[in-house]
Amino acid sequence: MTGLLLNTSSNNNVIEFDRVNKWYGDFHVLKEINLSVKKGERIVICGPSGSGKSTLIRCINALEEHQGGHILINGVQLDEQEKSVMAIRREIGMVFQQFNLFPHMTILENLCLAPIWANHLPEIDAQALAKKLLKRVGIEDQAAKYPGQLSGGQQQRVAIARALCMNPKVLLFDEPTSALDPEMIKEVLDVMTELAESGITMICVTHEMGFARSVADRVIFMDGGEIVEENDPETFFKHPKMDRTQKFLGQLIGH
Amino acid sequence: MNNSQNNIFHPRPSLPAPRHSKGALHWVKTNLFNGWFNSILTLLAVALVSFTLPGFIQWAFIKAVWVGDTEVCKLSDDGACWSFIDAKFRVLMVGVYPESESWRAVVGTAIFGAIIVATVANWLTGKVLLVAWLLVPVFGYFLIGGGFGLKEVDPSLWGGLMLSVLLATVGIIVSIPVGILLALGRFSGTPMIKALSIAVIELVRGVPLITILFMASVMMPLFLPPGFIIDNMLRIQIGMIIFSSAYIAEVVRGGLNAIPKGQFEAASSLGISYLKAIWLIILPQALRHVLPPLIGRCIALFKDTSLVIVVGLLDFLGMIKNSSLDSQWLGYETEAYVFGAFVYWVICYSLSRYGALLEARDPTSHSK
Amino acid sequence: MKFSLPKLNHRFSLITNGISLLGQTMLIGLVLYGAYYLLATTQANLLERGIESGFDFLGKEAGLPISDKLIDYQPSDSYGYAFVVGILNTLLVSFIAIILATILGVIVGVARVSKNWIVSKIAAFFVESLRNIPLLLTLFFVYTLLLTTLPGVRKALNPFDGVFLSRRGLYVPEPIFMDGFVFVIAAFAIAVIIAYCFTRWAKSYQARTGYPLPKILISLAIILILPLTVYLAMGSPLSFEMPILKGFNFVGGITLKPEFSALLIGLVLYTSAYIGENVRSGLQSVSTGQIEAANALGVPKSTIIRKVLLPQALRVIIPPTTNDYASLVKNSSLAVAIGYPDMVSIGGTIIGQNGQSIEIIAMWMAVYMTINLVISGLMNWLNVRVQIVER
């Protein structure tokens, strides 16, 4: 049903992959990827390491170049023109596994960098926006500290707030909880769940199956550089179609 | 999961990358001509290389004179006169060392070379290696200086590359233990020892080597009791050792700092005495840590031996400079210095490669 | 991230707590006795050789000619004054060399991490050659090249009016400042102040409205245009004294002797290879994740370099570069080998004349230690400003 809808109203798609291929040297990382993401959709991508899932989402904001096929963001094709890439990146927020906060800036400065230098926001407005977002992720009292003074969970929440600073239409998460201690995972997932409920388009590479089950509209399983299976979480977890998916889920549960 | 029908996943075959994303042309495009700025840089660099390199090759190889005397060299204006190096070779290697005793330099070189090869190839390890290297200074001085049956050769006759290598080798071998003592002294709980160590290290590191060499050459005799004379060569060797020790102390200090506190606690919880803990547990780890910078110090010391020319010794560089001033062979300074640079470069670069090899070989290394 | 280094002093104090008070006293006694013995021997030796001691000689007439000098000096001036001339020469060559070596070093370092294959290889060749050849050899080589490849005085190269290049050195016109030039200097000072105020205003303007102004460009324009206007308005109050060939040499103008040039070129080449390595490792120390994160936010490239890359690279670059600056100052003492009258070379001559090596060496040490302290003080101040607060 959803598939039918997707095909008929492609204008509604925020992101569209059309037979995308990518190589690292001679290694074929992404093979003929076709994928459409609707506005407001929440997608979880999972798969074994090396399956190309991170590469896939890094292609969306052109951190990686693709070599075959097309990627359309809001109907605009991604090309190598620096200006259009910059414009598209401002529409897309990204959260990294290793947080990648700027260690030499305070939390507030981390959040204000892009609004001031990319959006030309007055400093006061940028700071007000930053404080509002810090409050949203629950750490407004840490604004004057440096990233090194925060716990991993707090740092990742700052990173999420930083990604939100540009008021993006799409949020990309690249294994946001993989580098965290277990007791800190929940605080980050809570923020992500709250974001998901706000209606923003989200694409999330993660192995947090509980999160996928409760939040995702669609779960995508990747292996060997291609999409093996995609489905709504209910079906995906209960009745996986492919043997490869079953094996992967079996291993996850086996742990 | 058991009730779902089993669809078997057939992975797509990996396709070769498209031609525009690999191959020589792609490499040239992404590495040399991505953007106008890089393209200009590439063109400038190519221009630079093509202006200098062919000319140098012409001069150094194609039009060079390899055999013959000055007359032959004068005929070829735009080629290097390598026969000049040939004529001066003995002086460059051993200086004015008596010709009848030249065999000693050959023997010394052979033994020294053998030890180096054995070290690099990992044939000698542990205590044997240590003893072999500790014997190098003693044996080197004996072989070159004579005594015990060998004809004595006055140190004022030592020179050339032989002298440079001797000064550097003896310097580094003696200054490593001295440097370690200074480093340990710096960590000492006894204020006297600590203050003395810090004073020596900082004072020596604060001044140029030349002043230390002046000190050794002109000031040291004033400190010695009458009748007690140390030869100028030896005084300068002592100066180099003092200089090098201070720097090695700093290197070793870095290694000591990098050892986790737990090592000490583990040692003392086992009831090992302090000195034994240092000797058996702390120093071996610290020294392994600092091997690469120690090699760096070896290179630096070898380069620094060239400064002894200022206090009247004629080492390799001294002999190069002297040879280029020979009235019979005037006008071949470039050849002299290019040859000198080449020899220094080969020795220092090999040492630095060896340092990199050691770092790669070290199983306990956790850097990058 | 590396673990922080614990202070070792407490751990190592284990060993020496074992040395008793008695032992320490004996040690002090031993050191004192050694010092006394040295002093006594030295005095006896000095007496025997007829060498004076103390710093009285500094007031005596030096009688040594100095070719390169920043301040007026005659051989009839005192030893102390001659030594000061040497100190100034050391400072002059070190100062210029530090600036040039930094510029060249940054270029080399950036070239080494360049994606342009041939550029990075040339930079690597530069670094690996210069670092593996003794500075003294480089100096001799440069000096010889200057003396042999340049023409004699009578055939001096004359690339521009009033500029002569020959074996005797580089001769350039000496600017002579006339009465009105004070106003030009004043205008320059005012322009600097205006530019500074403008920069501050531009910052607050950006904070208020969000729009960045081209601060550097406008500041430079102010600093250039204002003094230039005043200069022209005052009727160009500046003239040049041209060097003229008289007999066997040039007179007038400013001279850069080949000794100075060789020392400067050698120091700059050698040190820039080391600084280039610092810059390279500093740039490489910034993780790609940092640049990616800034890119993902859509921050412009120039801002990424200024706000993300440089601040983090600098904290890695500055500490080793401090050492390299200090080494450069110490290495300038190699001047003695090619006859540039720096502090060591003049001091060495004095030792040759009166044998007062202890005093001269003490003076060398004092000056070098002072210079080192000043450099490390300045660089520490800089370092504190770029350090990162870490947990």
mmCIF file of N, CA and C in Angstrom, chain C residues 288-365:
data_model
loop_
_atom_site.group_PDB
_atom_site.id
_atom_site.type_symbol
_atom_site.label_atom_id
_atom_site.label_comp_id
_atom_site.label_asym_id
_atom_site.label_seq_id
_atom_site.Cartn_x
_atom_site.Cartn_y
_atom_site.Cartn_z
ATOM 1 N N THR C 288 39.252 14.154 10.770
ATOM 2 C CA THR C 288 38.382 14.451 9.635
ATOM 3 C C THR C 288 36.953 14.672 10.114
ATOM 4 N N GLY C 289 36.598 14.047 11.235
ATOM 5 C CA GLY C 289 35.254 14.211 11.775
ATOM 6 C C GLY C 289 34.916 15.663 12.061
ATOM 7 N N GLN C 290 35.930 16.422 12.517
ATOM 8 C CA GLN C 290 35.714 17.832 12.815
ATOM 9 C C GLN C 290 35.313 18.589 11.549
ATOM 10 N N ILE C 291 36.051 18.332 10.479
ATOM 11 C CA ILE C 291 35.776 19.025 9.226
ATOM 12 C C ILE C 291 34.427 18.560 8.679
ATOM 13 N N GLU C 292 34.158 17.257 8.792
ATOM 14 C CA GLU C 292 32.879 16.733 8.306
ATOM 15 C C GLU C 292 31.711 17.355 9.049
ATOM 16 N N ALA C 293 31.867 17.468 10.381
ATOM 17 C CA ALA C 293 30.768 18.023 11.161
ATOM 18 C C ALA C 293 30.472 19.453 10.714
ATOM 19 N N ALA C 294 31.551 20.230 10.512
ATOM 20 C CA ALA C 294 31.345 21.610 10.072
ATOM 21 C C ALA C 294 30.742 21.635 8.670
ATOM 22 N N ASN C 295 31.206 20.736 7.808
ATOM 23 C CA ASN C 295 30.662 20.646 6.456
ATOM 24 C C ASN C 295 29.185 20.296 6.486
ATOM 25 N N ALA C 296 28.836 19.341 7.352
ATOM 26 C CA ALA C 296 27.448 18.899 7.421
ATOM 27 C C ALA C 296 26.531 20.032 7.856
ATOM 28 N N LEU C 297 27.100 21.011 8.581
ATOM 29 C CA LEU C 297 26.286 22.144 9.010
ATOM 30 C C LEU C 297 26.150 23.179 7.907
ATOM 31 N N GLY C 298 26.899 23.003 6.810
ATOM 32 C CA GLY C 298 26.827 23.964 5.721
ATOM 33 C C GLY C 298 27.624 25.229 5.983
ATOM 34 N N VAL C 299 28.649 25.132 6.847
ATOM 35 C CA VAL C 299 29.488 26.297 7.125
ATOM 36 C C VAL C 299 30.462 26.494 5.960
ATOM 37 N N PRO C 300 30.658 27.732 5.509
ATOM 38 C CA PRO C 300 31.559 27.952 4.371
ATOM 39 C C PRO C 300 32.997 27.501 4.669
ATOM 40 N N LYS C 301 33.693 27.169 3.600
ATOM 41 C CA LYS C 301 35.036 26.612 3.721
ATOM 42 C C LYS C 301 35.984 27.524 4.495
ATOM 43 N N SER C 302 35.974 28.813 4.153
ATOM 44 C CA SER C 302 36.922 29.729 4.800
ATOM 45 C C SER C 302 36.650 29.798 6.300
ATOM 46 N N THR C 303 35.377 29.737 6.674
ATOM 47 C CA THR C 303 35.037 29.747 8.093
ATOM 48 C C THR C 303 35.507 28.467 8.762
ATOM 49 N N ILE C 304 35.379 27.346 8.060
ATOM 50 C CA ILE C 304 35.842 26.080 8.637
ATOM 51 C C ILE C 304 37.329 26.169 8.938
ATOM 52 N N ILE C 305 38.086 26.738 7.990
ATOM 53 C CA ILE C 305 39.527 26.851 8.207
ATOM 54 C C ILE C 305 39.816 27.751 9.399
ATOM 55 N N ARG C 306 39.154 28.915 9.462
ATOM 56 C CA ARG C 306 39.453 29.880 10.513
ATOM 57 C C ARG C 306 38.935 29.450 11.874
ATOM 58 N N LYS C 307 37.755 28.853 11.906
ATOM 59 C CA LYS C 307 37.115 28.627 13.202
ATOM 60 C C LYS C 307 37.285 27.188 13.708
ATOM 61 N N VAL C 308 37.504 26.243 12.812
ATOM 62 C CA VAL C 308 37.566 24.845 13.255
ATOM 63 C C VAL C 308 38.972 24.266 13.088
ATOM 64 N N LEU C 309 39.534 24.409 11.889
ATOM 65 C CA LEU C 309 40.816 23.759 11.612
ATOM 66 C C LEU C 309 41.973 24.442 12.346
ATOM 67 N N LEU C 310 42.146 25.745 12.107
ATOM 68 C CA LEU C 310 43.326 26.431 12.642
ATOM 69 C C LEU C 310 43.423 26.409 14.170
ATOM 70 N N PRO C 311 42.341 26.761 14.886
ATOM 71 C CA PRO C 311 42.486 26.782 16.347
ATOM 72 C C PRO C 311 42.954 25.438 16.907
ATOM 73 N N GLN C 312 42.482 24.342 16.300
ATOM 74 C CA GLN C 312 42.865 23.037 16.829
ATOM 75 C C GLN C 312 44.267 22.644 16.383
ATOM 76 N N ALA C 313 44.629 23.027 15.155
ATOM 77 C CA ALA C 313 45.964 22.690 14.664
ATOM 78 C C ALA C 313 47.021 23.464 15.446
ATOM 79 N N LEU C 314 46.712 24.718 15.779
ATOM 80 C CA LEU C 314 47.707 25.576 16.427
ATOM 81 C C LEU C 314 48.176 25.025 17.757
ATOM 82 N N ARG C 315 47.274 24.390 18.497
ATOM 83 C CA ARG C 315 47.705 23.905 19.812
ATOM 84 C C ARG C 315 48.703 22.767 19.670
ATOM 85 N N VAL C 316 48.710 22.104 18.528
ATOM 86 C CA VAL C 316 49.720 21.077 18.279
ATOM 87 C C VAL C 316 50.980 21.707 17.692
ATOM 88 N N ILE C 317 50.793 22.787 16.939
ATOM 89 C CA ILE C 317 51.928 23.387 16.236
ATOM 90 C C ILE C 317 52.794 24.227 17.173
ATOM 91 N N ILE C 318 52.165 24.963 18.070
ATOM 92 C CA ILE C 318 52.917 25.969 18.831
ATOM 93 C C ILE C 318 54.021 25.393 19.739
ATOM 94 N N PRO C 319 53.750 24.366 20.569
ATOM 95 C CA PRO C 319 54.832 23.940 21.477
ATOM 96 C C PRO C 319 56.132 23.524 20.774
ATOM 97 N N PRO C 320 56.088 22.632 19.753
ATOM 98 C CA PRO C 320 57.366 22.298 19.119
ATOM 99 C C PRO C 320 57.988 23.464 18.371
ATOM 100 N N THR C 321 57.129 24.373 17.883
ATOM 101 C CA THR C 321 57.671 25.521 17.159
ATOM 102 C C THR C 321 58.422 26.448 18.110
ATOM 103 N N THR C 322 57.946 26.524 19.353
ATOM 104 C CA THR C 322 58.683 27.294 20.355
ATOM 105 C C THR C 322 60.110 26.777 20.461
ATOM 106 N N ASN C 323 60.242 25.455 20.550
ATOM 107 C CA ASN C 323 61.576 24.860 20.625
ATOM 108 C C ASN C 323 62.388 25.184 19.386
ATOM 109 N N ASP C 324 61.737 25.164 18.230
ATOM 110 C CA ASP C 324 62.465 25.430 16.997
ATOM 111 C C ASP C 324 62.943 26.880 16.935
ATOM 112 N N TYR C 325 62.120 27.791 17.455
ATOM 113 C CA TYR C 325 62.569 29.181 17.515
ATOM 114 C C TYR C 325 63.803 29.295 18.400
ATOM 115 N N ALA C 326 63.725 28.653 19.565
ATOM 116 C CA ALA C 326 64.868 28.711 20.485
ATOM 117 C C ALA C 326 66.103 28.100 19.822
ATOM 118 N N SER C 327 65.910 26.987 19.095
ATOM 119 C CA SER C 327 67.040 26.368 18.396
ATOM 120 C C SER C 327 67.607 27.319 17.365
ATOM 121 N N LEU C 328 66.719 28.015 16.680
ATOM 122 C CA LEU C 328 67.193 28.938 15.644
ATOM 123 C C LEU C 328 68.119 29.985 16.255
ATOM 124 N N VAL C 329 67.696 30.553 17.381
ATOM 125 C CA VAL C 329 68.529 31.578 18.020
ATOM 126 C C VAL C 329 69.890 30.971 18.386
ATOM 127 N N LYS C 330 69.849 29.745 18.946
ATOM 128 C CA LYS C 330 71.118 29.107 19.310
ATOM 129 C C LYS C 330 71.938 28.807 18.054
ATOM 130 N N ASN C 331 71.259 28.346 17.005
ATOM 131 C CA ASN C 331 71.980 28.013 15.773
ATOM 132 C C ASN C 331 72.596 29.237 15.111
ATOM 133 N N SER C 332 72.063 30.413 15.422
ATOM 134 C CA SER C 332 72.637 31.608 14.801
ATOM 135 C C SER C 332 74.096 31.767 15.229
ATOM 136 N N SER C 333 74.501 31.049 16.290
ATOM 137 C CA SER C 333 75.894 31.118 16.722
ATOM 138 C C SER C 333 76.843 30.510 15.694
ATOM 139 N N LEU C 334 76.302 29.754 14.729
ATOM 140 C CA LEU C 334 77.159 29.216 13.668
ATOM 141 C C LEU C 334 77.734 30.327 12.818
ATOM 142 N N ALA C 335 77.236 31.543 13.037
ATOM 143 C CA ALA C 335 77.799 32.723 12.378
ATOM 144 C C ALA C 335 79.314 32.722 12.467
ATOM 145 N N VAL C 336 79.826 32.241 13.594
ATOM 146 C CA VAL C 336 81.267 32.263 13.825
ATOM 147 C C VAL C 336 82.014 31.511 12.721
ATOM 148 N N ALA C 337 81.359 30.507 12.132
ATOM 149 C CA ALA C 337 82.047 29.685 11.140
ATOM 150 C C ALA C 337 82.157 30.374 9.787
ATOM 151 N N ILE C 338 81.288 31.359 9.518
ATOM 152 C CA ILE C 338 81.423 32.041 8.232
ATOM 153 C C ILE C 338 81.771 33.511 8.414
ATOM 154 N N GLY C 339 82.041 33.893 9.656
ATOM 155 C CA GLY C 339 82.570 35.226 9.865
ATOM 156 C C GLY C 339 81.548 36.337 9.951
ATOM 157 N N TYR C 340 80.326 36.027 10.326
ATOM 158 C CA TYR C 340 79.367 37.093 10.626
ATOM 159 C C TYR C 340 79.533 37.444 12.102
ATOM 160 N N PRO C 341 79.710 38.716 12.415
ATOM 161 C CA PRO C 341 80.054 39.079 13.791
ATOM 162 C C PRO C 341 78.884 39.029 14.754
ATOM 163 N N ASP C 342 78.426 37.841 15.093
ATOM 164 C CA ASP C 342 77.385 37.744 16.117
ATOM 165 C C ASP C 342 78.057 37.738 17.480
ATOM 166 N N MET C 343 77.253 37.514 18.513
ATOM 167 C CA MET C 343 77.761 37.568 19.870
ATOM 168 C C MET C 343 78.850 36.521 20.106
ATOM 169 N N VAL C 344 78.659 35.304 19.571
ATOM 170 C CA VAL C 344 79.633 34.239 19.816
ATOM 171 C C VAL C 344 80.924 34.535 19.075
ATOM 172 N N SER C 345 80.788 35.039 17.851
ATOM 173 C CA SER C 345 82.002 35.285 17.102
ATOM 174 C C SER C 345 82.806 36.420 17.705
ATOM 175 N N ILE C 346 82.126 37.478 18.172
ATOM 176 C CA ILE C 346 82.862 38.570 18.820
ATOM 177 C C ILE C 346 83.437 38.105 20.156
ATOM 178 N N GLY C 347 82.633 37.350 20.910
ATOM 179 C CA GLY C 347 83.122 36.807 22.185
ATOM 180 C C GLY C 347 84.338 35.926 21.974
ATOM 181 N N GLY C 348 84.292 35.112 20.925
ATOM 182 C CA GLY C 348 85.425 34.227 20.631
ATOM 183 C C GLY C 348 86.683 35.034 20.346
ATOM 184 N N THR C 349 86.510 36.127 19.613
ATOM 185 C CA THR C 349 87.668 36.978 19.337
ATOM 186 C C THR C 349 88.232 37.558 20.627
ATOM 187 N N ILE C 350 87.322 37.972 21.525
ATOM 188 C CA ILE C 350 87.789 38.537 22.797
ATOM 189 C C ILE C 350 88.565 37.487 23.585
ATOM 190 N N ILE C 351 88.042 36.249 23.602
ATOM 191 C CA ILE C 351 88.754 35.171 24.306
ATOM 192 C C ILE C 351 90.154 35.021 23.710
ATOM 193 N N GLY C 352 90.219 35.084 22.387
ATOM 194 C CA GLY C 352 91.516 34.950 21.734
ATOM 195 C C GLY C 352 92.477 36.052 22.152
ATOM 196 N N GLN C 353 91.923 37.248 22.453
ATOM 197 C CA GLN C 353 92.805 38.363 22.809
ATOM 198 C C GLN C 353 93.245 38.330 24.260
ATOM 199 N N ASN C 354 92.286 38.073 25.174
ATOM 200 C CA ASN C 354 92.682 38.180 26.580
ATOM 201 C C ASN C 354 92.496 36.897 27.375
ATOM 202 N N GLY C 355 91.973 35.863 26.755
ATOM 203 C CA GLY C 355 91.878 34.567 27.441
ATOM 204 C C GLY C 355 90.833 34.493 28.532
ATOM 205 N N GLN C 356 89.988 35.526 28.653
ATOM 206 C CA GLN C 356 89.010 35.484 29.754
ATOM 207 C C GLN C 356 87.779 34.676 29.342
ATOM 208 N N SER C 357 88.007 33.391 29.129
ATOM 209 C CA SER C 357 86.950 32.539 28.597
ATOM 210 C C SER C 357 85.797 32.382 29.582
ATOM 211 N N ILE C 358 86.109 32.275 30.873
ATOM 212 C CA ILE C 358 85.048 32.013 31.851
ATOM 213 C C ILE C 358 84.010 33.136 31.818
ATOM 214 N N GLU C 359 84.515 34.365 31.812
ATOM 215 C CA GLU C 359 83.598 35.507 31.829
ATOM 216 C C GLU C 359 82.765 35.552 30.552
ATOM 217 N N ILE C 360 83.453 35.381 29.408
ATOM 218 C CA ILE C 360 82.730 35.469 28.132
ATOM 219 C C ILE C 360 81.672 34.367 28.043
ATOM 220 N N ILE C 361 82.057 33.150 28.419
ATOM 221 C CA ILE C 361 81.095 32.046 28.326
ATOM 222 C C ILE C 361 79.914 32.295 29.256
ATOM 223 N N ALA C 362 80.199 32.848 30.432
ATOM 224 C CA ALA C 362 79.099 33.181 31.341
ATOM 225 C C ALA C 362 78.173 34.216 30.709
ATOM 226 N N MET C 363 78.781 35.192 30.000
ATOM 227 C CA MET C 363 77.946 36.217 29.364
ATOM 228 C C MET C 363 77.100 35.602 28.245
ATOM 229 N N TRP C 364 77.712 34.711 27.458
ATOM 230 C CA TRP C 364 76.944 34.018 26.423
ATOM 231 C C TRP C 364 75.740 33.320 27.029
ATOM 232 N N MET C 365 76.042 32.553 28.087
ATOM 233 C CA MET C 365 74.965 31.782 28.713
ATOM 234 C C MET C 365 73.857 32.695 29.185
#
